[in-house]
Tab-separated table of C-alpha atoms and ligand atoms in Angstrom:
chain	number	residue	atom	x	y	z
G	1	UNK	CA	-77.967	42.144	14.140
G	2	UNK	CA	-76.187	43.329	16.900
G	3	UNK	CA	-74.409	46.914	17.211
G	4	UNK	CA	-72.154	48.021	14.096
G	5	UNK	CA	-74.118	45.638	11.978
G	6	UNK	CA	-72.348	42.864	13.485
G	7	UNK	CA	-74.184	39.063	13.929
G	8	UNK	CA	-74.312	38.967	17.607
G	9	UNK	CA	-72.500	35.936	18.882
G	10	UNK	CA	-75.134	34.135	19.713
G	11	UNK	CA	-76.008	34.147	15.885
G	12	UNK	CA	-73.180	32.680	15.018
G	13	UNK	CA	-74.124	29.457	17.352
G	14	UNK	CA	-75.160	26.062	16.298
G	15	UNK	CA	-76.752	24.442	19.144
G	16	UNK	CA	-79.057	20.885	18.976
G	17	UNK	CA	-80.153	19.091	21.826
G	18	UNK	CA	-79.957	15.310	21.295
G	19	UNK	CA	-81.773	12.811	23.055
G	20	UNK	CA	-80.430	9.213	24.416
G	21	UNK	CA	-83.937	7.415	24.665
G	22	UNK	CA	-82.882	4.477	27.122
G	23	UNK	CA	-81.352	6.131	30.021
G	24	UNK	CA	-83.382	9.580	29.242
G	25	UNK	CA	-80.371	11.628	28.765
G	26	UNK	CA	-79.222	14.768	26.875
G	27	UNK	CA	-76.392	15.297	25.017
G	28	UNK	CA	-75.789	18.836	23.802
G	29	UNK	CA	-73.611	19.522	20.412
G	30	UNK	CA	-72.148	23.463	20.637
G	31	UNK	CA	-70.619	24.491	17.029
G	32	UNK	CA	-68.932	27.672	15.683
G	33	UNK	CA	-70.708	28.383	12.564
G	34	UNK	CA	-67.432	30.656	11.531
G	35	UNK	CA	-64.774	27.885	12.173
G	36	UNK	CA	-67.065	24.417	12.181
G	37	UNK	CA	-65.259	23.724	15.550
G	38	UNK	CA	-67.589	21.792	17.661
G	39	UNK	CA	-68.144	20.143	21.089
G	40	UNK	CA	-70.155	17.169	22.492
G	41	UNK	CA	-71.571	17.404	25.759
G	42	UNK	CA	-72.516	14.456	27.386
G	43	UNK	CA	-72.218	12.043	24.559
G	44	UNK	CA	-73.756	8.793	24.683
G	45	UNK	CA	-72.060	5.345	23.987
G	46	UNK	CA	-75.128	3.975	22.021
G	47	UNK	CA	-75.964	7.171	20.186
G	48	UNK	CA	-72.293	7.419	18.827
G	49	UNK	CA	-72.707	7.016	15.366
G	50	UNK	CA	-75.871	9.001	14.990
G	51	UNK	CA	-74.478	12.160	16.567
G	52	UNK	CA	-71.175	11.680	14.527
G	53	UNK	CA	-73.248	11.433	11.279
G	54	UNK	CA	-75.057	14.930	12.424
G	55	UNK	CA	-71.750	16.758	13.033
G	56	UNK	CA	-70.741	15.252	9.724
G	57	UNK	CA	-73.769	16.956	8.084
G	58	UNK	CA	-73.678	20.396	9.704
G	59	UNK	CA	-70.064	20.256	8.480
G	60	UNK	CA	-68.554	20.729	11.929
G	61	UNK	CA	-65.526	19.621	13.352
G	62	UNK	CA	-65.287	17.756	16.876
G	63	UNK	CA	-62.730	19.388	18.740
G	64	UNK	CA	-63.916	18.164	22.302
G	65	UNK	CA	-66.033	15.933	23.957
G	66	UNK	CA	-67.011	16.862	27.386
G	67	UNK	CA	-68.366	14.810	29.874
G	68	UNK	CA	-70.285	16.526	33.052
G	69	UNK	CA	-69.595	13.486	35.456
G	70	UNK	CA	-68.626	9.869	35.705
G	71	UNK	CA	-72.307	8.678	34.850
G	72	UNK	CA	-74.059	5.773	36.767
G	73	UNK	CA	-76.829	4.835	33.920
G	74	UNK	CA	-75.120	4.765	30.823
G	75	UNK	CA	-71.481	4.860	29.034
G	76	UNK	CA	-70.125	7.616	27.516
G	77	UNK	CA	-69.053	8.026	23.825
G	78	UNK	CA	-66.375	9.944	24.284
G	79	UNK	CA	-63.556	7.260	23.758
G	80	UNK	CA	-64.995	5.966	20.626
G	81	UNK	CA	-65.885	9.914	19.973
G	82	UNK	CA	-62.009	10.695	19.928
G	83	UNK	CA	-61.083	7.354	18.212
G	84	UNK	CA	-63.195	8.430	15.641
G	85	UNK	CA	-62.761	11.601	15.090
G	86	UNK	CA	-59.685	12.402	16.563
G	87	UNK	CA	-61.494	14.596	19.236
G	88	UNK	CA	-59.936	15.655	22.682
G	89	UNK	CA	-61.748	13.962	25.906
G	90	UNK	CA	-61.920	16.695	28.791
G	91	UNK	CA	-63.345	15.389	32.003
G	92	UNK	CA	-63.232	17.436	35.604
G	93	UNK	CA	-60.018	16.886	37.607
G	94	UNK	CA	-62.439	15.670	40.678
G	95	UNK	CA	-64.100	13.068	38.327
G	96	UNK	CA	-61.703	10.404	39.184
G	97	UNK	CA	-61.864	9.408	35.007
G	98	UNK	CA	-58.444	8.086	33.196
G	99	UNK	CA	-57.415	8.369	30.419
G	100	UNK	CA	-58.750	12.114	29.332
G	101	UNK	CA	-56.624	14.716	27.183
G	102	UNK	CA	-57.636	17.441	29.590
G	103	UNK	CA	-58.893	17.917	33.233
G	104	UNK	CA	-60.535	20.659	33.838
G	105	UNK	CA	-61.046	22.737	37.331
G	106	UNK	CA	-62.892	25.370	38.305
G	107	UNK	CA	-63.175	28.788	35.940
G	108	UNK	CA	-61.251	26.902	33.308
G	109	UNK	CA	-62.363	27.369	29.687
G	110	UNK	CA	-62.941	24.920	26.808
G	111	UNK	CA	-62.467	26.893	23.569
G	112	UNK	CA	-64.368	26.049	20.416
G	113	UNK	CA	-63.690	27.980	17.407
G	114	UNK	CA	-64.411	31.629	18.747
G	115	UNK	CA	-66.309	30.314	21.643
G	116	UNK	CA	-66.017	28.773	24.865
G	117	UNK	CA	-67.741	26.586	28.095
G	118	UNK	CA	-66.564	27.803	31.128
G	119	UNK	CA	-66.041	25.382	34.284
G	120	UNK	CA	-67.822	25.435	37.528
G	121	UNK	CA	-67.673	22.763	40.004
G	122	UNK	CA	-71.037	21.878	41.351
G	123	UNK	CA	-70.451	18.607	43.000
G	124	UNK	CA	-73.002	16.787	45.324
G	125	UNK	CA	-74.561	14.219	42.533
G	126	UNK	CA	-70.675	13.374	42.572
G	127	UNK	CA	-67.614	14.621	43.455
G	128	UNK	CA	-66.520	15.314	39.932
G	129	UNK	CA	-69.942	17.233	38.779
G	130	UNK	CA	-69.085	20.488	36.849
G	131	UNK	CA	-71.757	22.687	35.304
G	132	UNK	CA	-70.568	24.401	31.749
G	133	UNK	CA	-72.090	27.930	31.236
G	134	UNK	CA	-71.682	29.336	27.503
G	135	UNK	CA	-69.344	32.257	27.279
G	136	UNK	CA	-72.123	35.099	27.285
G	137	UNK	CA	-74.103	32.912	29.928
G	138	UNK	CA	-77.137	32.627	28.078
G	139	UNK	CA	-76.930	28.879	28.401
G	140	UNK	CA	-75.671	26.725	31.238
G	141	UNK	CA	-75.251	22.596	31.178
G	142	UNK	CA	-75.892	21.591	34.730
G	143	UNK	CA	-75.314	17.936	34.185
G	144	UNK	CA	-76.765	15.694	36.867
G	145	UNK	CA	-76.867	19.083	39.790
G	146	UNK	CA	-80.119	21.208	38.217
G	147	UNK	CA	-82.602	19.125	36.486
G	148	UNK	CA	-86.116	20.661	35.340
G	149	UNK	CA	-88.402	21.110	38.578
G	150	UNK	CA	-85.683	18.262	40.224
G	151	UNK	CA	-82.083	17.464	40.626
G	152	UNK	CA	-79.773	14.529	40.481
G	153	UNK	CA	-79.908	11.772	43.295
G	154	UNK	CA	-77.415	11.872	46.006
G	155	UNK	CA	-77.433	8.534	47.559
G	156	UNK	CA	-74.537	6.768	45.854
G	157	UNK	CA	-71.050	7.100	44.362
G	158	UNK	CA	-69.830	10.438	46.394
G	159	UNK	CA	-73.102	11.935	46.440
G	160	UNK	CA	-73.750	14.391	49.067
G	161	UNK	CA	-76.851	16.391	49.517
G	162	UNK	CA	-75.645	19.308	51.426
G	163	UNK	CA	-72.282	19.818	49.260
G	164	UNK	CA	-75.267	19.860	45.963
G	165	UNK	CA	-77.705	22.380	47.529
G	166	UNK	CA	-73.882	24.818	48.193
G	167	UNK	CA	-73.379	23.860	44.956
G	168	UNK	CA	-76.239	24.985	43.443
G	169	UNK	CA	-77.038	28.708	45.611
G	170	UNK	CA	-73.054	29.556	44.525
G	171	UNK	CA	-72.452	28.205	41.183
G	172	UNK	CA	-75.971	28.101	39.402
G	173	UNK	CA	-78.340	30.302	41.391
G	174	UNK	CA	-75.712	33.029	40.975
G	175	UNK	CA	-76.173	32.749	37.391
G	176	UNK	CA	-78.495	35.607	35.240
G	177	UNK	CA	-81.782	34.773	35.789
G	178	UNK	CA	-82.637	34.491	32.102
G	179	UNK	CA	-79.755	31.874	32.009
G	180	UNK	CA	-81.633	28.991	30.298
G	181	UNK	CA	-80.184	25.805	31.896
G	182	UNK	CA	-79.995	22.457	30.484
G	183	UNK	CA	-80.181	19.589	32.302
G	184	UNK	CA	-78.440	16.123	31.937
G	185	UNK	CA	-81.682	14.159	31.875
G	186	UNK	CA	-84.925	14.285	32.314
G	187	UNK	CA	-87.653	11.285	32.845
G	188	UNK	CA	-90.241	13.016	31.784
G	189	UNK	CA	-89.446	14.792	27.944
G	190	UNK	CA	-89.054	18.077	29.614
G	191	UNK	CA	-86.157	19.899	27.704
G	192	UNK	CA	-85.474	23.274	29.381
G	193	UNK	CA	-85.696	25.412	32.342
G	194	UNK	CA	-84.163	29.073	33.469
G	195	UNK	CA	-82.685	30.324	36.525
G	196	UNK	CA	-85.557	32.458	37.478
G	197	UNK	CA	-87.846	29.125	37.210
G	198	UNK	CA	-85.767	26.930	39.579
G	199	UNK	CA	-85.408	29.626	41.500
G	200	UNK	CA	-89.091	30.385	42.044
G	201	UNK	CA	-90.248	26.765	41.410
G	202	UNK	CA	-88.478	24.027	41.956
G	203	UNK	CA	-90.098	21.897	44.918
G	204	UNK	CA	-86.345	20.984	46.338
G	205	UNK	CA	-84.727	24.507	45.779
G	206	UNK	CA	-86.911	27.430	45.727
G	207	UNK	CA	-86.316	30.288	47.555
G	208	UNK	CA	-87.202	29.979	51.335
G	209	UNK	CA	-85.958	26.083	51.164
G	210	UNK	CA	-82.826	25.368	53.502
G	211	UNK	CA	-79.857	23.152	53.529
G	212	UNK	CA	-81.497	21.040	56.227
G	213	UNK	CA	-84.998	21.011	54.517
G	214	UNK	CA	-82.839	20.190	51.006
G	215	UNK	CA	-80.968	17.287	53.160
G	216	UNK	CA	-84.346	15.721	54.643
G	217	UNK	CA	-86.114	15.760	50.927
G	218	UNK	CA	-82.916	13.966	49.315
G	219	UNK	CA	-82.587	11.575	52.204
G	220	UNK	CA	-86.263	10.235	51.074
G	221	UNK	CA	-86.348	10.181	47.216
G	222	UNK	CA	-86.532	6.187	47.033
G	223	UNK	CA	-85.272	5.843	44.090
G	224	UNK	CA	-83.901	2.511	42.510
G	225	UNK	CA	-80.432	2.439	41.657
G	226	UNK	CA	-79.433	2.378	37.466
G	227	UNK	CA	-80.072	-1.132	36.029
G	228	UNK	CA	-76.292	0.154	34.412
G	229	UNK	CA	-74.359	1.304	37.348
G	230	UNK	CA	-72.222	-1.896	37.414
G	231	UNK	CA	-71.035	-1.493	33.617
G	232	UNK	CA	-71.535	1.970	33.314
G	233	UNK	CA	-69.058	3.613	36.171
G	234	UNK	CA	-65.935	0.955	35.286
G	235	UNK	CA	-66.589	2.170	31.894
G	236	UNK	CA	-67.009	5.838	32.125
G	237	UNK	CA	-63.796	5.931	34.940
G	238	UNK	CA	-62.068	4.732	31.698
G	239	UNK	CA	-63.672	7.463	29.524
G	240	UNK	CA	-66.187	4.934	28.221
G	241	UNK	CA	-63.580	3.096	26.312
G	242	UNK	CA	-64.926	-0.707	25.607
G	243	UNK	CA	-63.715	-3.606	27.585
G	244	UNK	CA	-64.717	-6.912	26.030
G	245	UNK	CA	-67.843	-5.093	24.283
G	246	UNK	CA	-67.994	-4.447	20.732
G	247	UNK	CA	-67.445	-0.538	19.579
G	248	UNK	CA	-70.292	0.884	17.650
G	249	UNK	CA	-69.517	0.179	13.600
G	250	UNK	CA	-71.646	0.911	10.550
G	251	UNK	CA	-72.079	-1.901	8.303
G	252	UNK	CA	-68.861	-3.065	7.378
G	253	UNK	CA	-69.769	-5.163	3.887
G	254	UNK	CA	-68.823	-1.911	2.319
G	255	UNK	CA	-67.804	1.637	3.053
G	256	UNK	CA	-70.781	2.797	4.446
G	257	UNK	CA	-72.287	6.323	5.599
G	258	UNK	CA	-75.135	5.977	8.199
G	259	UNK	CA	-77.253	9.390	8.127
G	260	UNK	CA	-78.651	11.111	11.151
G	261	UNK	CA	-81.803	10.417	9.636
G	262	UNK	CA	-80.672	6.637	10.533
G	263	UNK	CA	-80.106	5.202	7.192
G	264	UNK	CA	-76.810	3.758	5.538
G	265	UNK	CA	-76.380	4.742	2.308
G	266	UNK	CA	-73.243	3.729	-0.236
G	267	UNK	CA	-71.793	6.085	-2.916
G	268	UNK	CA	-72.386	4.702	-6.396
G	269	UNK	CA	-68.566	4.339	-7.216
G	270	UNK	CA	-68.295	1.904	-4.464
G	271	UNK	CA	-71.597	0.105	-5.459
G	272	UNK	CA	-70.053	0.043	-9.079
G	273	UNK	CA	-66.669	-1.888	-7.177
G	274	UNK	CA	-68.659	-4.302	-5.816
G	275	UNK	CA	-71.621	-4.991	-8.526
G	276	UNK	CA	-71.107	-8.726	-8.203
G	277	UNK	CA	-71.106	-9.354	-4.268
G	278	UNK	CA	-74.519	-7.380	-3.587
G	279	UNK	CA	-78.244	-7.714	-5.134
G	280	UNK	CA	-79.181	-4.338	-6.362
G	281	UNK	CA	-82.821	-3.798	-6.342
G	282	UNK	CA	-84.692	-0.757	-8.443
G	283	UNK	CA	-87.969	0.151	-6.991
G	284	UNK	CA	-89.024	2.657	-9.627
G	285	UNK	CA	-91.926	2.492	-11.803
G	286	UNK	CA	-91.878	0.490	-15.051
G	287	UNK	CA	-91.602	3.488	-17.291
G	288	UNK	CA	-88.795	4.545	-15.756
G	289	UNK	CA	-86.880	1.474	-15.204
G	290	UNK	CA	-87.456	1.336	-19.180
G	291	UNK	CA	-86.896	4.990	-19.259
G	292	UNK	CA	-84.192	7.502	-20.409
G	293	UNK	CA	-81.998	7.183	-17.284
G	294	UNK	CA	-81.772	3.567	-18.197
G	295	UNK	CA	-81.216	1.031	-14.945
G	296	UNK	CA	-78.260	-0.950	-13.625
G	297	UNK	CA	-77.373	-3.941	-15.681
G	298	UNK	CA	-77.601	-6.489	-12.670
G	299	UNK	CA	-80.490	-4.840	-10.893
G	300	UNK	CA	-83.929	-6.604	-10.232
G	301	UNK	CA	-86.949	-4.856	-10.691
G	302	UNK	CA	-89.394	-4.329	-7.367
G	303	UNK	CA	-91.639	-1.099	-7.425
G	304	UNK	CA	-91.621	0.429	-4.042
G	305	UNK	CA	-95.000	-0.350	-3.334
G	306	UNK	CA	-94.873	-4.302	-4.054
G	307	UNK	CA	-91.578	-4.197	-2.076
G	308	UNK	CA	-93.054	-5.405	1.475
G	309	UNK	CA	-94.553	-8.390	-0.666
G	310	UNK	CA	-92.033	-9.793	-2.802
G	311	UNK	CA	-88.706	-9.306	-0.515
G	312	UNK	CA	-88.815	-13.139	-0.298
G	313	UNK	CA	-87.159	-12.796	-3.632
G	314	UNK	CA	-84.548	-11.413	-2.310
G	315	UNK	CA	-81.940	-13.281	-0.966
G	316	UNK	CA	-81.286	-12.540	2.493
G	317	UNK	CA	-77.708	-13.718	2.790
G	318	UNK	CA	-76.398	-10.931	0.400
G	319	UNK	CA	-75.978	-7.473	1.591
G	320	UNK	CA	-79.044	-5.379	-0.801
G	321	UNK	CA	-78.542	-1.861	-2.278
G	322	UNK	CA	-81.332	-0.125	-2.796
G	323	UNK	CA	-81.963	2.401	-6.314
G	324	UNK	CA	-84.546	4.603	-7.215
G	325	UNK	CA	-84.458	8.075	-9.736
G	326	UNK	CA	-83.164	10.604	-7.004
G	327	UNK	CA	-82.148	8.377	-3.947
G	328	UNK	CA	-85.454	8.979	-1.635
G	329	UNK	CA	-87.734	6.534	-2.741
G	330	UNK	CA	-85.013	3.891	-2.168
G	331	UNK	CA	-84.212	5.536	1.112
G	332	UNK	CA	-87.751	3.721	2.431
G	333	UNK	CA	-86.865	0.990	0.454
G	334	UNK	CA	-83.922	0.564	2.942
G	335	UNK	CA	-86.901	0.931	6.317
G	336	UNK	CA	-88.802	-1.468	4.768
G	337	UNK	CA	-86.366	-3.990	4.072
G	338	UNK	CA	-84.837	-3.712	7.389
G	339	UNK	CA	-88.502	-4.213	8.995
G	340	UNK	CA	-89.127	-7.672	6.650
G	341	UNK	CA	-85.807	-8.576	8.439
G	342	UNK	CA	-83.064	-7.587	6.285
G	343	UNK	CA	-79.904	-6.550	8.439
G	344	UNK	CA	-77.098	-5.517	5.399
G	345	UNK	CA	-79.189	-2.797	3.288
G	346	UNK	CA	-77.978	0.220	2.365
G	347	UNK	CA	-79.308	2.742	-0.274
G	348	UNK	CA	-77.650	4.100	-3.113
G	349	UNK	CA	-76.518	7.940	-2.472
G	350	UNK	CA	-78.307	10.047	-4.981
G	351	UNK	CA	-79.807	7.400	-7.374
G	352	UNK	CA	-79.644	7.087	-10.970
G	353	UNK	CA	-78.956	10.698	-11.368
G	354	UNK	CA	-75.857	10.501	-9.510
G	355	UNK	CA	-75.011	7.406	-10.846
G	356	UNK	CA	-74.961	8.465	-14.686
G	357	UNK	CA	-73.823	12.256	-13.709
G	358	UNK	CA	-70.433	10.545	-12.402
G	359	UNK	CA	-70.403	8.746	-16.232
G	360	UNK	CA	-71.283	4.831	-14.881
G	361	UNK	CA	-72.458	1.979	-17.245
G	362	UNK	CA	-76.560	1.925	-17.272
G	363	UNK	CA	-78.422	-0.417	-19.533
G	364	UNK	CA	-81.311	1.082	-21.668
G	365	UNK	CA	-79.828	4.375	-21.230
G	366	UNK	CA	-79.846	7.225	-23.713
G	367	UNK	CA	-77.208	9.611	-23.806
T	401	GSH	N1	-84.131	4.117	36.361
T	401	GSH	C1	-82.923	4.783	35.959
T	401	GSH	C2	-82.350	5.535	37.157
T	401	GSH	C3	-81.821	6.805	36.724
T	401	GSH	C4	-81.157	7.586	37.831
T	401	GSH	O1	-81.033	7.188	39.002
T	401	GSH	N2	-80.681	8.757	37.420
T	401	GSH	C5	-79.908	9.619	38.256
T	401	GSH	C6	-78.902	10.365	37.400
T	401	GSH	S1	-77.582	9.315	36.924
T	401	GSH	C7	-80.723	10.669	38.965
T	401	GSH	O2	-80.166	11.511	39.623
T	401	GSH	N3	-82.052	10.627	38.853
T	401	GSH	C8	-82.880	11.623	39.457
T	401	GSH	C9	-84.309	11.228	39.463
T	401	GSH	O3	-84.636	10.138	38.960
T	401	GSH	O4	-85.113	12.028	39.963
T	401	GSH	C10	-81.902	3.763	35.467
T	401	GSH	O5	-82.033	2.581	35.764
T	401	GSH	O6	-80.971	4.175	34.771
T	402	FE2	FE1	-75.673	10.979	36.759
């Protein structure tokens, strides 16, 4: 509690940190728990519909996505973000990127809900780079400038090691030094550093290191370019919308929800709709397939645990619902199908509880 008996601000935050595996980047969701408004930052092409499905489930609303820089190792989501869910793109006015609903310049604010990001240019990975600091500064996004013990390459697109080492002793060394930073990747599963740390240890930029020491290190890094950086700057200069490349979809056989925890599931009014194009399989127990709750007239009968065995008997060119009592048990029903090679499985929301709670037909069932 803050003063008056107030939640301080930062209370009233919903922060995650989200992982792209792959290209070993972070994307950073920012809600107001008052208002649900939300923003991405840094969201990844491939991880689309799993960061949708957690803003779905934190009940937030995407106002903004926000990309730090025109990336060279992967495509953004942010066009298939906004097509989506209607969110605004904002990208720096330096970035060179077309197509965005706002460009953004140094000191300018992106609002969400009672809460902001305020812009500061740090270029020198690129032109475009901006760092976003949270509105109390207790948390800055330093993109590809800062990383953990590191910082982003300099030896292609604009990059330019002297402009990044100005960039950083004005714009993110100037910061409080309990300013936790977060960086835009890291390679090796580190997730967060502070001012005061860079400051004191980071092997390119601690204290007592000079532009022309900075310069000589960068010059020497070695590095390979991105396997991407022929498909991913084209792309992300267009705000990552798709050319000739399929957008990310759920499973389209039916009107599917995919969950962050990565499985689709399919509300038992639409399973009732379409009852003859999809095998329904209940992996309950016998007593309860015989039991009270009763079971779904067309459903075949698979206990969980002979599942992994007997999935030959299913037929694989039929999209399979999964069933169980409560919706969980099916739920692994779903993983194990999909790892005996089943692509359209989905599980049914809630189970037989759900199923007779919204009144639909079961066979056996008492009343
Ligand atoms: N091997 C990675 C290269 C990643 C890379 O070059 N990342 C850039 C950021 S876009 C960087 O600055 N890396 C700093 C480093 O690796 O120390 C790939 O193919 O994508
Ligand atoms: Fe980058």
């Amino acid at each position: 509690m803050g003063p008056a008996g107030r939640i301080s601000r930062t209370a009233m935050l919903i922060f995650r940190q989200l992982a792209d595996p792959t290209s070993s980047t972070y994307t950073y969701l920012l809600g107001d728990k008052e208002t649900g408004d939300a923003i991405l930052i840094d969201p990844v092409y491939d991880q689309v519909l799993r960061d949708a499905a957690l803003v779905e489930e934190l009940d937030l609303w995407l106002k903004w996505t926000v990309d730090t820089h025109v990336h060279a190792d992967h495509v953004t989501g942010a066009w298939v973000h906004r097509k989506r869910a209607k969110s605004q793109i904002a990208f720096s006015q330096a970035s060179g990127a077309e197509g965005a609903d706002r460009y953004l310049g140094q000191g300018d604010r992106i609002p969400f809900g009672g809460r902001f990001l305020e812009v500061r240019a740090t270029p020198g990975h690129t032109d475009g780079c901006i760092t976003l600091v949270l509105d109390d500064r207790s948390m800055a996004f330093t993109g590809d400038c800062v990383l953990i013990r590191g910082c982003g390459r300099t030896d292609f697109q604009q990059g330019d090691p002297r402009t990044m080492f100005r960039s950083v002793h004005s714009q993110i060394f100037t910061l409080p030094d309990e300013c936790v930073l977060y960086p835009g990747h890291d390679y090796r599963g580190l997730t967060a550093t502070s001012v005061t740390e860079e400051k004191h240890f980071n092997p390119r930029l601690r204290e007592g290191i000079g532009e022309e020491d900075f310069a000589g290190y960068m010059k020497n890094l070695g590095l390979p370019h991105p396997k991407q950086i022929d498909v991913a700057v084209p792309a992300n200069l267009r705000c990552g919308q798709p050319e000739g490349r399929e957008e990310p979809a759920a499973q389209t056989w039916a009107p599917l929800t995919l969950t962050f925890a990565g499985i689709h599931e399919l509300h038992p009014v639409f399973l009732e709709e379409r009852l003859d194009d999809v095998q329904v399989v209940d992996v309950r127990e016998a007593a309860e397939w015989s039991g009270p709750l009763g079971h779904i007239r067309s459903a075949k009968f698979i206990p969980l645990a002979d599942l992994a065995q007997r999935a030959a008997e299913l037929d694989r060119n039929r999209p399979v619902v999964t069933v169980c009592r409560s919706g969980a048990r099916s739920a692994q029903a779903v993983v194990i199908l999909q790892r005996g090679g089943f692509e359209r499985v989905a599980n049914l929301a809630g189970g037989m509880i759900l199923w007779r709670a919204l009144g639909l037909a079961a066979t056996g069932a008492q009343k």
